[in-house]
PDB file of C-alpha atoms in Angstrom:
ATOM      1  CA  UNK A1475     -26.233  12.542  -6.122  1.00  0.00           C
ATOM      2  CA  UNK A1476     -27.108  16.153  -5.251  1.00  0.00           C
ATOM      3  CA  UNK A1477     -24.116  18.480  -4.900  1.00  0.00           C
ATOM      4  CA  UNK A1478     -21.481  15.778  -5.502  1.00  0.00           C
ATOM      5  CA  UNK A1479     -18.278  16.591  -3.578  1.00  0.00           C
ATOM      6  CA  UNK A1480     -15.088  17.449  -5.419  1.00  0.00           C
ATOM      7  CA  UNK A1481     -12.576  14.617  -5.732  1.00  0.00           C
ATOM      8  CA  UNK A1482      -8.914  15.523  -6.248  1.00  0.00           C
ATOM      9  CA  UNK A1483      -6.960  12.861  -8.121  1.00  0.00           C
ATOM     10  CA  UNK A1484      -3.174  13.034  -7.849  1.00  0.00           C
ATOM     11  CA  UNK A1485      -1.053  11.193 -10.420  1.00  0.00           C
ATOM     12  CA  UNK A1486       2.674  11.043  -9.615  1.00  0.00           C
ATOM     13  CA  UNK A1487       4.724  10.157 -12.692  1.00  0.00           C
ATOM     14  CA  UNK A1488       8.325   9.792 -13.753  1.00  0.00           C
ATOM     15  CA  UNK A1489       9.400   9.019 -17.328  1.00  0.00           C
ATOM     16  CA  UNK A1490       6.171   7.224 -18.213  1.00  0.00           C
ATOM     17  CA  UNK A1491       5.087   9.165 -21.255  1.00  0.00           C
ATOM     18  CA  UNK A1492       3.955   5.929 -22.933  1.00  0.00           C
ATOM     19  CA  UNK A1493       1.421   4.995 -20.235  1.00  0.00           C
ATOM     20  CA  UNK A1494       0.460   7.980 -18.073  1.00  0.00           C
ATOM     21  CA  UNK A1495      -1.997   9.133 -20.729  1.00  0.00           C
ATOM     22  CA  UNK A1496      -3.967   5.908 -20.242  1.00  0.00           C
ATOM     23  CA  UNK A1497      -4.288   6.629 -16.515  1.00  0.00           C
ATOM     24  CA  UNK A1498      -5.578  10.134 -17.274  1.00  0.00           C
ATOM     25  CA  UNK A1499      -8.104   8.786 -19.792  1.00  0.00           C
ATOM     26  CA  UNK A1500      -9.412   6.301 -17.209  1.00  0.00           C
ATOM     27  CA  UNK A1501     -10.145   9.282 -14.945  1.00  0.00           C
ATOM     28  CA  UNK A1502     -11.819  11.272 -17.714  1.00  0.00           C
ATOM     29  CA  UNK A1503     -13.986   8.223 -18.483  1.00  0.00           C
ATOM     30  CA  UNK A1504     -15.355   8.080 -14.929  1.00  0.00           C
ATOM     31  CA  UNK A1505     -19.124   8.210 -14.517  1.00  0.00           C
ATOM     32  CA  UNK A1506     -18.417  10.574 -11.596  1.00  0.00           C
ATOM     33  CA  UNK A1507     -17.587  14.000 -13.035  1.00  0.00           C
ATOM     34  CA  UNK A1508     -16.765  16.433 -10.222  1.00  0.00           C
ATOM     35  CA  UNK A1509     -13.038  15.767 -10.408  1.00  0.00           C
ATOM     36  CA  UNK A1510      -9.833  17.760 -10.512  1.00  0.00           C
ATOM     37  CA  UNK A1511      -6.797  15.982 -11.975  1.00  0.00           C
ATOM     38  CA  UNK A1512      -3.316  16.899 -10.749  1.00  0.00           C
ATOM     39  CA  UNK A1513      -0.330  15.338 -12.493  1.00  0.00           C
ATOM     40  CA  UNK A1514       2.935  15.759 -10.604  1.00  0.00           C
ATOM     41  CA  UNK A1515       5.960  15.208 -12.826  1.00  0.00           C
ATOM     42  CA  UNK A1516       8.792  13.969 -10.605  1.00  0.00           C
ATOM     43  CA  UNK A1517      11.569  15.320 -12.833  1.00  0.00           C
ATOM     44  CA  UNK A1518      10.872  13.350 -16.015  1.00  0.00           C
ATOM     45  CA  UNK A1519      13.409  13.583 -18.850  1.00  0.00           C
ATOM     46  CA  UNK A1520      11.069  12.234 -21.548  1.00  0.00           C
ATOM     47  CA  UNK A1521       8.233  14.033 -23.354  1.00  0.00           C
ATOM     48  CA  UNK A1522       5.784  13.922 -20.451  1.00  0.00           C
ATOM     49  CA  UNK A1523       5.088  17.664 -20.609  1.00  0.00           C
ATOM     50  CA  UNK A1524       4.111  17.529 -24.277  1.00  0.00           C
ATOM     51  CA  UNK A1525       1.719  14.695 -23.554  1.00  0.00           C
ATOM     52  CA  UNK A1526       0.091  16.427 -20.580  1.00  0.00           C
ATOM     53  CA  UNK A1527      -0.318  19.601 -22.650  1.00  0.00           C
ATOM     54  CA  UNK A1528      -2.789  17.604 -24.771  1.00  0.00           C
ATOM     55  CA  UNK A1529      -5.036  17.345 -21.694  1.00  0.00           C
ATOM     56  CA  UNK A1530      -5.928  21.011 -20.993  1.00  0.00           C
ATOM     57  CA  UNK A1531      -8.159  20.073 -18.047  1.00  0.00           C
ATOM     58  CA  UNK A1532      -5.172  18.627 -16.132  1.00  0.00           C
ATOM     59  CA  UNK A1533      -3.209  20.694 -13.621  1.00  0.00           C
ATOM     60  CA  UNK A1534       0.438  19.926 -14.392  1.00  0.00           C
ATOM     61  CA  UNK A1535       3.128  20.395 -11.738  1.00  0.00           C
ATOM     62  CA  UNK A1536       6.841  19.764 -12.182  1.00  0.00           C
ATOM     63  CA  UNK A1537       9.403  19.119  -9.441  1.00  0.00           C
ATOM     64  CA  UNK A1538      12.909  17.783  -9.037  1.00  0.00           C
ATOM     65  CA  UNK A1539      13.107  14.016  -8.795  1.00  0.00           C
ATOM     66  CA  UNK A1540      12.452  12.973  -5.217  1.00  0.00           C
ATOM     67  CA  UNK A1541      10.255   9.888  -5.299  1.00  0.00           C
ATOM     68  CA  UNK A1542       6.570   9.054  -5.327  1.00  0.00           C
ATOM     69  CA  UNK A1543       5.815  10.251  -1.784  1.00  0.00           C
ATOM     70  CA  UNK A1544       7.227  13.730  -2.414  1.00  0.00           C
ATOM     71  CA  UNK A1545       5.323  13.934  -5.711  1.00  0.00           C
ATOM     72  CA  UNK A1546       2.049  13.017  -3.997  1.00  0.00           C
ATOM     73  CA  UNK A1547       2.690  15.594  -1.276  1.00  0.00           C
ATOM     74  CA  UNK A1548       3.174  18.338  -3.865  1.00  0.00           C
ATOM     75  CA  UNK A1549      -0.124  17.320  -5.421  1.00  0.00           C
ATOM     76  CA  UNK A1550      -1.792  17.304  -2.011  1.00  0.00           C
ATOM     77  CA  UNK A1551      -0.762  20.913  -1.399  1.00  0.00           C
ATOM     78  CA  UNK A1552      -2.664  21.950  -4.535  1.00  0.00           C
ATOM     79  CA  UNK A1553      -5.679  19.676  -4.026  1.00  0.00           C
ATOM     80  CA  UNK A1554      -9.017  21.296  -3.217  1.00  0.00           C
ATOM     81  CA  UNK A1555     -11.265  18.243  -3.020  1.00  0.00           C
ATOM     82  CA  UNK A1556     -13.177  16.859  -0.059  1.00  0.00           C
ATOM     83  CA  UNK A1557     -11.786  13.492  -1.061  1.00  0.00           C
ATOM     84  CA  UNK A1558      -8.284  12.571  -2.203  1.00  0.00           C
ATOM     85  CA  UNK A1559      -7.274   9.757  -4.531  1.00  0.00           C
ATOM     86  CA  UNK A1560      -3.848   8.962  -5.927  1.00  0.00           C
ATOM     87  CA  UNK A1561      -3.777   6.933  -9.128  1.00  0.00           C
ATOM     88  CA  UNK A1562      -0.405   5.499 -10.076  1.00  0.00           C
ATOM     89  CA  UNK A1563       0.530   6.353 -13.642  1.00  0.00           C
ATOM     90  CA  UNK A1564       0.652   2.689 -14.700  1.00  0.00           C
ATOM     91  CA  UNK A1565      -2.773   1.752 -13.268  1.00  0.00           C
ATOM     92  CA  UNK A1566      -6.310   2.118 -14.630  1.00  0.00           C
ATOM     93  CA  UNK A1567      -9.654   2.693 -12.904  1.00  0.00           C
ATOM     94  CA  UNK A1568     -12.866   1.098 -14.103  1.00  0.00           C
ATOM     95  CA  UNK A1569     -15.432   3.720 -15.165  1.00  0.00           C
ATOM     96  CA  UNK A1570     -17.523   3.371 -11.990  1.00  0.00           C
ATOM     97  CA  UNK A1571     -14.619   3.467  -9.512  1.00  0.00           C
ATOM     98  CA  UNK A1572     -15.197   6.973  -8.179  1.00  0.00           C
ATOM     99  CA  UNK A1573     -18.994   6.802  -8.283  1.00  0.00           C
ATOM    100  CA  UNK A1574     -19.046   3.702  -6.095  1.00  0.00           C
ATOM    101  CA  UNK A1575     -16.294   4.904  -3.769  1.00  0.00           C
ATOM    102  CA  UNK A1576     -17.812   8.364  -3.203  1.00  0.00           C
ATOM    103  CA  UNK A1577     -21.256   6.845  -2.607  1.00  0.00           C
ATOM    104  CA  UNK A1578     -19.804   4.548   0.070  1.00  0.00           C
ATOM    105  CA  UNK A1579     -17.941   7.349   1.852  1.00  0.00           C
ATOM    106  CA  UNK A1580     -20.903   9.712   1.729  1.00  0.00           C
ATOM    107  CA  UNK A1581     -23.541   7.190   2.769  1.00  0.00           C
ATOM    108  CA  UNK A1582     -21.610   5.673   5.665  1.00  0.00           C
ATOM    109  CA  UNK A1583     -19.424   8.598   6.759  1.00  0.00           C
ATOM    110  CA  UNK A1584     -16.244   6.616   6.079  1.00  0.00           C
ATOM    111  CA  UNK A1585     -12.763   7.977   6.655  1.00  0.00           C
ATOM    112  CA  UNK A1586     -11.423   5.990   3.728  1.00  0.00           C
ATOM    113  CA  UNK A1587     -12.406   3.101   1.508  1.00  0.00           C
ATOM    114  CA  UNK A1588     -10.556   0.806  -0.850  1.00  0.00           C
ATOM    115  CA  UNK A1589     -11.466  -1.430  -3.762  1.00  0.00           C
ATOM    116  CA  UNK A1590     -10.387  -4.845  -4.953  1.00  0.00           C
ATOM    117  CA  UNK A1591      -8.449  -5.068  -8.204  1.00  0.00           C
ATOM    118  CA  UNK A1592      -7.166  -7.235 -11.023  1.00  0.00           C
ATOM    119  CA  UNK A1593      -3.463  -7.854 -10.352  1.00  0.00           C
ATOM    120  CA  UNK A1594      -1.341  -8.471 -13.431  1.00  0.00           C
ATOM    121  CA  UNK A1595       0.847 -11.571 -13.145  1.00  0.00           C
ATOM    122  CA  UNK A1596       4.200 -12.206 -14.805  1.00  0.00           C
ATOM    123  CA  UNK A1597       2.466 -14.239 -17.523  1.00  0.00           C
ATOM    124  CA  UNK A1598       0.247 -11.286 -18.403  1.00  0.00           C
ATOM    125  CA  UNK A1599      -2.899 -12.763 -16.858  1.00  0.00           C
ATOM    126  CA  UNK A1600      -4.825 -11.074 -14.049  1.00  0.00           C
ATOM    127  CA  UNK A1601      -5.737 -12.413 -10.615  1.00  0.00           C
ATOM    128  CA  UNK A1602      -8.207 -11.299  -7.945  1.00  0.00           C
ATOM    129  CA  UNK A1603      -5.876  -9.799  -5.347  1.00  0.00           C
ATOM    130  CA  UNK A1604      -7.899  -9.250  -2.180  1.00  0.00           C
ATOM    131  CA  UNK A1605      -9.500 -12.698  -2.169  1.00  0.00           C
ATOM    132  CA  UNK A1606      -5.971 -14.114  -1.868  1.00  0.00           C
ATOM    133  CA  UNK A1607      -4.781 -11.650   0.784  1.00  0.00           C
ATOM    134  CA  UNK A1608      -4.414 -13.782   3.924  1.00  0.00           C
ATOM    135  CA  UNK A1609      -5.071 -11.014   6.448  1.00  0.00           C
ATOM    136  CA  UNK A1610      -8.493 -10.280   4.941  1.00  0.00           C
ATOM    137  CA  UNK A1611      -9.540 -13.861   4.185  1.00  0.00           C
ATOM    138  CA  UNK A1612     -11.753 -14.166   7.268  1.00  0.00           C
ATOM    139  CA  UNK A1613     -13.632 -11.010   6.202  1.00  0.00           C
ATOM    140  CA  UNK A1614     -14.124 -11.976   2.558  1.00  0.00           C
ATOM    141  CA  UNK A1615     -17.827 -12.696   1.894  1.00  0.00           C
ATOM    142  CA  UNK A1616     -19.062 -15.458  -0.394  1.00  0.00           C
ATOM    143  CA  UNK A1617     -21.334 -13.017  -2.199  1.00  0.00           C
ATOM    144  CA  UNK A1618     -19.601 -11.292  -5.109  1.00  0.00           C
ATOM    145  CA  UNK A1619     -19.160  -7.536  -5.336  1.00  0.00           C
ATOM    146  CA  UNK A1620     -19.948  -6.894  -1.674  1.00  0.00           C
ATOM    147  CA  UNK A1621     -18.973  -4.080   0.643  1.00  0.00           C
ATOM    148  CA  UNK A1622     -17.271  -5.113   3.893  1.00  0.00           C
ATOM    149  CA  UNK A1623     -17.208  -2.743   6.879  1.00  0.00           C
ATOM    150  CA  UNK A1624     -14.304  -3.456   9.220  1.00  0.00           C
ATOM    151  CA  UNK A1625     -14.683  -3.111  12.975  1.00  0.00           C
ATOM    152  CA  UNK A1626     -12.061  -0.875  14.535  1.00  0.00           C
ATOM    153  CA  UNK A1627     -10.436  -3.859  16.254  1.00  0.00           C
ATOM    154  CA  UNK A1628     -10.162  -5.725  12.953  1.00  0.00           C
ATOM    155  CA  UNK A1629      -9.028  -2.580  11.150  1.00  0.00           C
ATOM    156  CA  UNK A1630      -6.062  -2.151  13.481  1.00  0.00           C
ATOM    157  CA  UNK A1631      -5.151  -5.820  13.185  1.00  0.00           C
ATOM    158  CA  UNK A1632      -5.277  -5.775   9.384  1.00  0.00           C
ATOM    159  CA  UNK A1633      -3.140  -2.650   8.995  1.00  0.00           C
ATOM    160  CA  UNK A1634      -0.624  -3.673  11.632  1.00  0.00           C
ATOM    161  CA  UNK A1635       0.102  -6.883   9.710  1.00  0.00           C
ATOM    162  CA  UNK A1636       0.231  -5.333   6.256  1.00  0.00           C
ATOM    163  CA  UNK A1637      -1.309  -2.899   3.806  1.00  0.00           C
ATOM    164  CA  UNK A1638      -4.109  -4.315   1.638  1.00  0.00           C
ATOM    165  CA  UNK A1639      -4.774  -0.988  -0.083  1.00  0.00           C
ATOM    166  CA  UNK A1640      -2.165   0.519  -2.425  1.00  0.00           C
ATOM    167  CA  UNK A1641      -2.689   4.110  -3.517  1.00  0.00           C
ATOM    168  CA  UNK A1642      -4.686   3.365  -6.648  1.00  0.00           C
ATOM    169  CA  UNK A1643      -7.300   1.471  -4.600  1.00  0.00           C
ATOM    170  CA  UNK A1644      -8.065   4.295  -2.180  1.00  0.00           C
ATOM    171  CA  UNK A1645     -10.374   7.212  -1.651  1.00  0.00           C
ATOM    172  CA  UNK A1646      -9.626   9.207   1.519  1.00  0.00           C
ATOM    173  CA  UNK A1647     -11.361  12.056   3.301  1.00  0.00           C
ATOM    174  CA  UNK A1648      -8.856  14.888   2.903  1.00  0.00           C
ATOM    175  CA  UNK A1649      -9.431  16.114   6.474  1.00  0.00           C
ATOM    176  CA  UNK A1650      -7.817  12.891   7.751  1.00  0.00           C
ATOM    177  CA  UNK A1651      -4.519  13.397   5.912  1.00  0.00           C
ATOM    178  CA  UNK A1652      -2.286  15.169   8.403  1.00  0.00           C
ATOM    179  CA  UNK A1653       1.337  15.140   7.276  1.00  0.00           C
ATOM    180  CA  UNK A1654       0.861  13.439   3.917  1.00  0.00           C
ATOM    181  CA  UNK A1655       2.924  10.586   2.584  1.00  0.00           C
ATOM    182  CA  UNK A1656       6.133   9.937   4.528  1.00  0.00           C
ATOM    183  CA  UNK A1657       9.016  10.801   2.220  1.00  0.00           C
ATOM    184  CA  UNK A1658      11.514   8.876   4.352  1.00  0.00           C
ATOM    185  CA  UNK A1659       9.847   5.570   3.528  1.00  0.00           C
ATOM    186  CA  UNK A1660      11.503   3.477   0.833  1.00  0.00           C
ATOM    187  CA  UNK A1661       8.315   1.697  -0.230  1.00  0.00           C
ATOM    188  CA  UNK A1662       5.764   1.986   2.596  1.00  0.00           C
ATOM    189  CA  UNK A1663       4.570   5.581   2.168  1.00  0.00           C
ATOM    190  CA  UNK A1664       0.986   4.354   1.535  1.00  0.00           C
ATOM    191  CA  UNK A1665       1.088   2.059   4.548  1.00  0.00           C
ATOM    192  CA  UNK A1666       2.511   4.796   6.782  1.00  0.00           C
ATOM    193  CA  UNK A1667      -0.195   7.272   5.729  1.00  0.00           C
ATOM    194  CA  UNK A1668      -2.986   4.819   6.542  1.00  0.00           C
ATOM    195  CA  UNK A1669      -1.458   3.689   9.834  1.00  0.00           C
ATOM    196  CA  UNK A1670      -1.304   7.351  10.827  1.00  0.00           C
ATOM    197  CA  UNK A1671      -5.077   7.505  10.297  1.00  0.00           C
ATOM    198  CA  UNK A1672      -5.970   4.111  11.762  1.00  0.00           C
ATOM    199  CA  UNK A1673      -3.873   4.384  14.927  1.00  0.00           C
ATOM    200  CA  UNK A1674      -4.722   7.952  15.878  1.00  0.00           C
ATOM    201  CA  UNK A1675      -8.526   7.846  15.670  1.00  0.00           C
ATOM    202  CA  UNK A1676     -11.310   5.266  15.671  1.00  0.00           C
ATOM    203  CA  UNK A1677     -11.492   5.272  11.900  1.00  0.00           C
ATOM    204  CA  UNK A1678     -14.465   4.029   9.880  1.00  0.00           C
ATOM    205  CA  UNK A1679     -13.262   2.009   6.900  1.00  0.00           C
ATOM    206  CA  UNK A1680     -14.799  -0.331   4.345  1.00  0.00           C
ATOM    207  CA  UNK A1681     -13.674  -2.152   1.228  1.00  0.00           C
ATOM    208  CA  UNK A1682     -15.460  -3.619  -1.760  1.00  0.00           C
ATOM    209  CA  UNK A1683     -14.693  -7.044  -3.182  1.00  0.00           C
ATOM    210  CA  UNK A1684     -15.697  -5.728  -6.611  1.00  0.00           C
ATOM    211  CA  UNK A1685     -12.642  -5.350  -8.838  1.00  0.00           C
ATOM    212  CA  UNK A1686     -12.785  -1.670  -9.742  1.00  0.00           C
ATOM    213  CA  UNK A1687      -9.272  -1.119 -11.118  1.00  0.00           C
ATOM    214  CA  UNK A1688      -6.356  -2.811 -12.842  1.00  0.00           C
ATOM    215  CA  UNK A1689      -2.816  -2.914 -11.528  1.00  0.00           C
ATOM    216  CA  UNK A1690      -0.116  -3.296 -14.138  1.00  0.00           C
ATOM    217  CA  UNK A1691       3.322  -4.614 -13.235  1.00  0.00           C
ATOM    218  CA  UNK A1692       6.224  -2.891 -14.978  1.00  0.00           C
ATOM    219  CA  UNK A1693       9.942  -2.996 -14.266  1.00  0.00           C
ATOM    220  CA  UNK A1694      10.056   0.306 -12.368  1.00  0.00           C
ATOM    221  CA  UNK A1695       7.137  -0.374 -10.001  1.00  0.00           C
ATOM    222  CA  UNK A1696       8.136   0.767  -6.516  1.00  0.00           C
ATOM    223  CA  UNK A1697       6.959  -2.545  -5.047  1.00  0.00           C
ATOM    224  CA  UNK A1698       6.085  -5.064  -7.765  1.00  0.00           C
ATOM    225  CA  UNK A1699       9.033  -4.097  -9.949  1.00  0.00           C
ATOM    226  CA  UNK A1700      11.579  -5.097  -7.312  1.00  0.00           C
ATOM    227  CA  UNK A1701      12.854  -8.584  -6.552  1.00  0.00           C
ATOM    228  CA  UNK A1702      11.928 -10.349  -3.310  1.00  0.00           C
ATOM    229  CA  UNK A1703      15.221  -9.627  -1.550  1.00  0.00           C
ATOM    230  CA  UNK A1704      15.095  -5.903  -2.264  1.00  0.00           C
ATOM    231  CA  UNK A1705      11.498  -5.725  -0.996  1.00  0.00           C
ATOM    232  CA  UNK A1706      12.476  -7.574   2.191  1.00  0.00           C
ATOM    233  CA  UNK A1707      15.400  -5.219   2.843  1.00  0.00           C
ATOM    234  CA  UNK A1708      13.613  -1.958   2.074  1.00  0.00           C
ATOM    235  CA  UNK A1709      10.017  -2.584   3.134  1.00  0.00           C
ATOM    236  CA  UNK A1710      10.039  -5.278   5.793  1.00  0.00           C
ATOM    237  CA  UNK A1711      13.319  -4.352   7.477  1.00  0.00           C
ATOM    238  CA  UNK A1712      14.036  -0.627   7.008  1.00  0.00           C
ATOM    239  CA  UNK A1713      10.522   0.777   6.650  1.00  0.00           C
ATOM    240  CA  UNK A1714       9.016  -1.575   9.236  1.00  0.00           C
ATOM    241  CA  UNK A1715      11.699  -0.676  11.778  1.00  0.00           C
ATOM    242  CA  UNK A1716      11.018   3.032  11.262  1.00  0.00           C
ATOM    243  CA  UNK A1717       7.242   2.582  11.600  1.00  0.00           C
ATOM    244  CA  UNK A1718       7.639   0.538  14.793  1.00  0.00           C
ATOM    245  CA  UNK A1719       9.559   3.405  16.364  1.00  0.00           C
ATOM    246  CA  UNK A1720       7.185   6.063  15.029  1.00  0.00           C
ATOM    247  CA  UNK A1721       3.923   4.463  16.121  1.00  0.00           C
ATOM    248  CA  UNK A1722       4.910   2.550  19.264  1.00  0.00           C
ATOM    249  CA  UNK A1723       3.166   5.035  21.571  1.00  0.00           C
ATOM    250  CA  UNK A1724      -0.167   4.324  19.837  1.00  0.00           C
ATOM    251  CA  UNK A1725       0.079   0.550  20.331  1.00  0.00           C
ATOM    252  CA  UNK A1726      -0.937  -1.677  23.192  1.00  0.00           C
ATOM    253  CA  UNK A1727       1.378  -4.358  24.582  1.00  0.00           C
ATOM    254  CA  UNK A1728      -0.095  -7.173  22.481  1.00  0.00           C
ATOM    255  CA  UNK A1729       0.193  -5.115  19.306  1.00  0.00           C
ATOM    256  CA  UNK A1730       3.806  -4.221  20.037  1.00  0.00           C
ATOM    257  CA  UNK A1731       4.658  -7.885  20.628  1.00  0.00           C
ATOM    258  CA  UNK A1732       2.911  -8.929  17.419  1.00  0.00           C
ATOM    259  CA  UNK A1733       4.720  -6.288  15.367  1.00  0.00           C
ATOM    260  CA  UNK A1734       8.072  -7.134  16.933  1.00  0.00           C
ATOM    261  CA  UNK A1735       7.547 -10.801  16.050  1.00  0.00           C
ATOM    262  CA  UNK A1736       6.571  -9.895  12.501  1.00  0.00           C
ATOM    263  CA  UNK A1737       9.619  -7.674  12.184  1.00  0.00           C
ATOM    264  CA  UNK A1738      11.954 -10.385  13.491  1.00  0.00           C
ATOM    265  CA  UNK A1739      10.443 -12.970  11.153  1.00  0.00           C
ATOM    266  CA  UNK A1740      10.948 -10.654   8.176  1.00  0.00           C
ATOM    267  CA  UNK A1741      14.552  -9.951   9.222  1.00  0.00           C
ATOM    268  CA  UNK A1742      15.248 -13.679   9.506  1.00  0.00           C
ATOM    269  CA  UNK A1743      13.632 -14.348   6.116  1.00  0.00           C
ATOM    270  CA  UNK A1744      15.846 -11.587   4.720  1.00  0.00           C
ATOM    271  CA  UNK A1745      18.905 -13.375   6.125  1.00  0.00           C
ATOM    272  CA  UNK A1746      17.763 -16.601   4.461  1.00  0.00           C
ATOM    273  CA  UNK A1747      17.191 -14.831   1.141  1.00  0.00           C
ATOM    274  CA  UNK A1748      20.587 -13.077   1.383  1.00  0.00           C
ATOM    275  CA  UNK A1749      22.296 -16.438   1.848  1.00  0.00           C
ATOM    276  CA  UNK A1750      20.327 -18.023  -1.001  1.00  0.00           C
ATOM    277  CA  UNK A1751      20.979 -15.225  -3.495  1.00  0.00           C
ATOM    278  CA  UNK A1752      24.250 -13.638  -2.431  1.00  0.00           C
ATOM    279  CA  UNK A1753      25.969 -16.611  -0.777  1.00  0.00           C
ATOM    280  CA  UNK A1754      27.385 -14.132   1.744  1.00  0.00           C
ATOM    281  CA  UNK A1755      27.832 -15.455   5.284  1.00  0.00           C
ATOM    282  CA  UNK A1756      28.774 -11.987   6.508  1.00  0.00           C
ATOM    283  CA  UNK A1757      25.649 -10.315   5.100  1.00  0.00           C
ATOM    284  CA  UNK A1758      23.351 -13.107   6.273  1.00  0.00           C
ATOM    285  CA  UNK A1759      24.812 -12.960   9.791  1.00  0.00           C
ATOM    286  CA  UNK A1760      24.231  -9.206   9.852  1.00  0.00           C
ATOM    287  CA  UNK A1761      20.470  -9.785   9.623  1.00  0.00           C
ATOM    288  CA  UNK A1762      20.519 -12.755  12.014  1.00  0.00           C
ATOM    289  CA  UNK A1763      22.272 -10.689  14.694  1.00  0.00           C
ATOM    290  CA  UNK A1764      19.856  -7.828  14.040  1.00  0.00           C
ATOM    291  CA  UNK A1765      16.929 -10.196  14.697  1.00  0.00           C
ATOM    292  CA  UNK A1766      18.464 -11.625  17.873  1.00  0.00           C
ATOM    293  CA  UNK A1767      18.990  -8.156  19.312  1.00  0.00           C
ATOM    294  CA  UNK A1768      15.276  -7.400  18.816  1.00  0.00           C
ATOM    295  CA  UNK A1769      13.785 -10.705  20.010  1.00  0.00           C
ATOM    296  CA  UNK A1770      16.247 -13.531  20.874  1.00  0.00           C
ATOM    297  CA  UNK A1771      13.742 -16.263  21.830  1.00  0.00           C
ATOM    298  CA  UNK A1772      11.527 -15.808  18.776  1.00  0.00           C
ATOM    299  CA  UNK A1773      14.624 -15.540  16.564  1.00  0.00           C
ATOM    300  CA  UNK A1774      15.784 -18.945  17.791  1.00  0.00           C
ATOM    301  CA  UNK A1775      12.353 -20.409  16.986  1.00  0.00           C
ATOM    302  CA  UNK A1776      12.510 -19.000  13.469  1.00  0.00           C
ATOM    303  CA  UNK A1777      16.024 -20.371  12.887  1.00  0.00           C
ATOM    304  CA  UNK A1778      14.843 -23.842  13.885  1.00  0.00           C
ATOM    305  CA  UNK A1779      11.821 -23.573  11.590  1.00  0.00           C
ATOM    306  CA  UNK A1780      13.965 -22.401   8.675  1.00  0.00           C
ATOM    307  CA  UNK A1781      16.534 -25.132   9.355  1.00  0.00           C
ATOM    308  CA  UNK A1782      13.882 -27.821   9.182  1.00  0.00           C
ATOM    309  CA  UNK A1783      12.178 -26.279   6.149  1.00  0.00           C
ATOM    310  CA  UNK A1784       8.982 -25.391   7.981  1.00  0.00           C
ATOM    311  CA  UNK A1785       8.679 -21.757   6.944  1.00  0.00           C
ATOM    312  CA  UNK A1786       5.867 -22.039   4.405  1.00  0.00           C
ATOM    313  CA  UNK A1787       2.884 -19.824   3.688  1.00  0.00           C
ATOM    314  CA  UNK A1788       0.591 -21.585   6.175  1.00  0.00           C
ATOM    315  CA  UNK A1789       3.240 -21.351   8.910  1.00  0.00           C
ATOM    316  CA  UNK A1790       3.842 -17.717   8.083  1.00  0.00           C
ATOM    317  CA  UNK A1791       0.133 -16.959   8.384  1.00  0.00           C
ATOM    318  CA  UNK A1792      -0.065 -18.766  11.719  1.00  0.00           C
ATOM    319  CA  UNK A1793       2.896 -16.807  13.084  1.00  0.00           C
ATOM    320  CA  UNK A1794       1.576 -13.468  11.882  1.00  0.00           C
ATOM    321  CA  UNK A1795      -1.929 -13.954  13.257  1.00  0.00           C
ATOM    322  CA  UNK A1796      -0.904 -15.480  16.599  1.00  0.00           C
TER     323      UNK A1796
END
């Protein structure tokens, strides 16, 4: 590639001196070489600084602890690249990740692209994540290692139902990042950033089914390190409610109805999980009443489905895609 564009890679980290070096090495091992690496230390109390000092090519920034979104935003302020990537400190890129991602963005004029990955399971084995992601299943080709270009209609639908592209999977044109990662989000700062792109312009986006990185699950993962109930409360109730309010003026009537139904379903599932785990009638009723205020008819349907044990993955998919 003639005159390869600069890629800025931001690594937010907090007390991960034992693994962040592996993330940095996976960047240095890339076949694509026009890279700047920015490590943002979110107030670590371990020996992170000493480790980063052993990588003289890395720009090292330190801030008070404020969460992953604020760390990424600090890195963004110092980034000079045409393209922005953010590699989590516990993840690893395959050597050709950036080469293949930059080629796709350059050749097709994409706004952002994302790659499939090997997802570490609790037993230590890895699974193919995107092939199992229900909201992309209809787009998944039979041919291995293929690029899939999403129509704008499909793109909106996919990102309004969920976020198939965590930070480590992404390469984004820096000109599309307006306000950065939303620091008010508990978990959904990636999702918010991409919705801000997808809903405000007719974005061009593609993904590859080739598994170009590895996601490791450790106890302090923002998403995977939490239990199901905590994820439901923080991501699918609090963050989803905030995003509904923030983006409602960019949605058509059908999209608003779909998102409201999804939100109510997640609130009702939270109530069920609260009862199962906490055995608290008061706390469960709090979420049930919250759902009824938003959408009483659909809430009643969900209660009946839960009561008769019909909320299963296939029913969930049908409700989300209807």
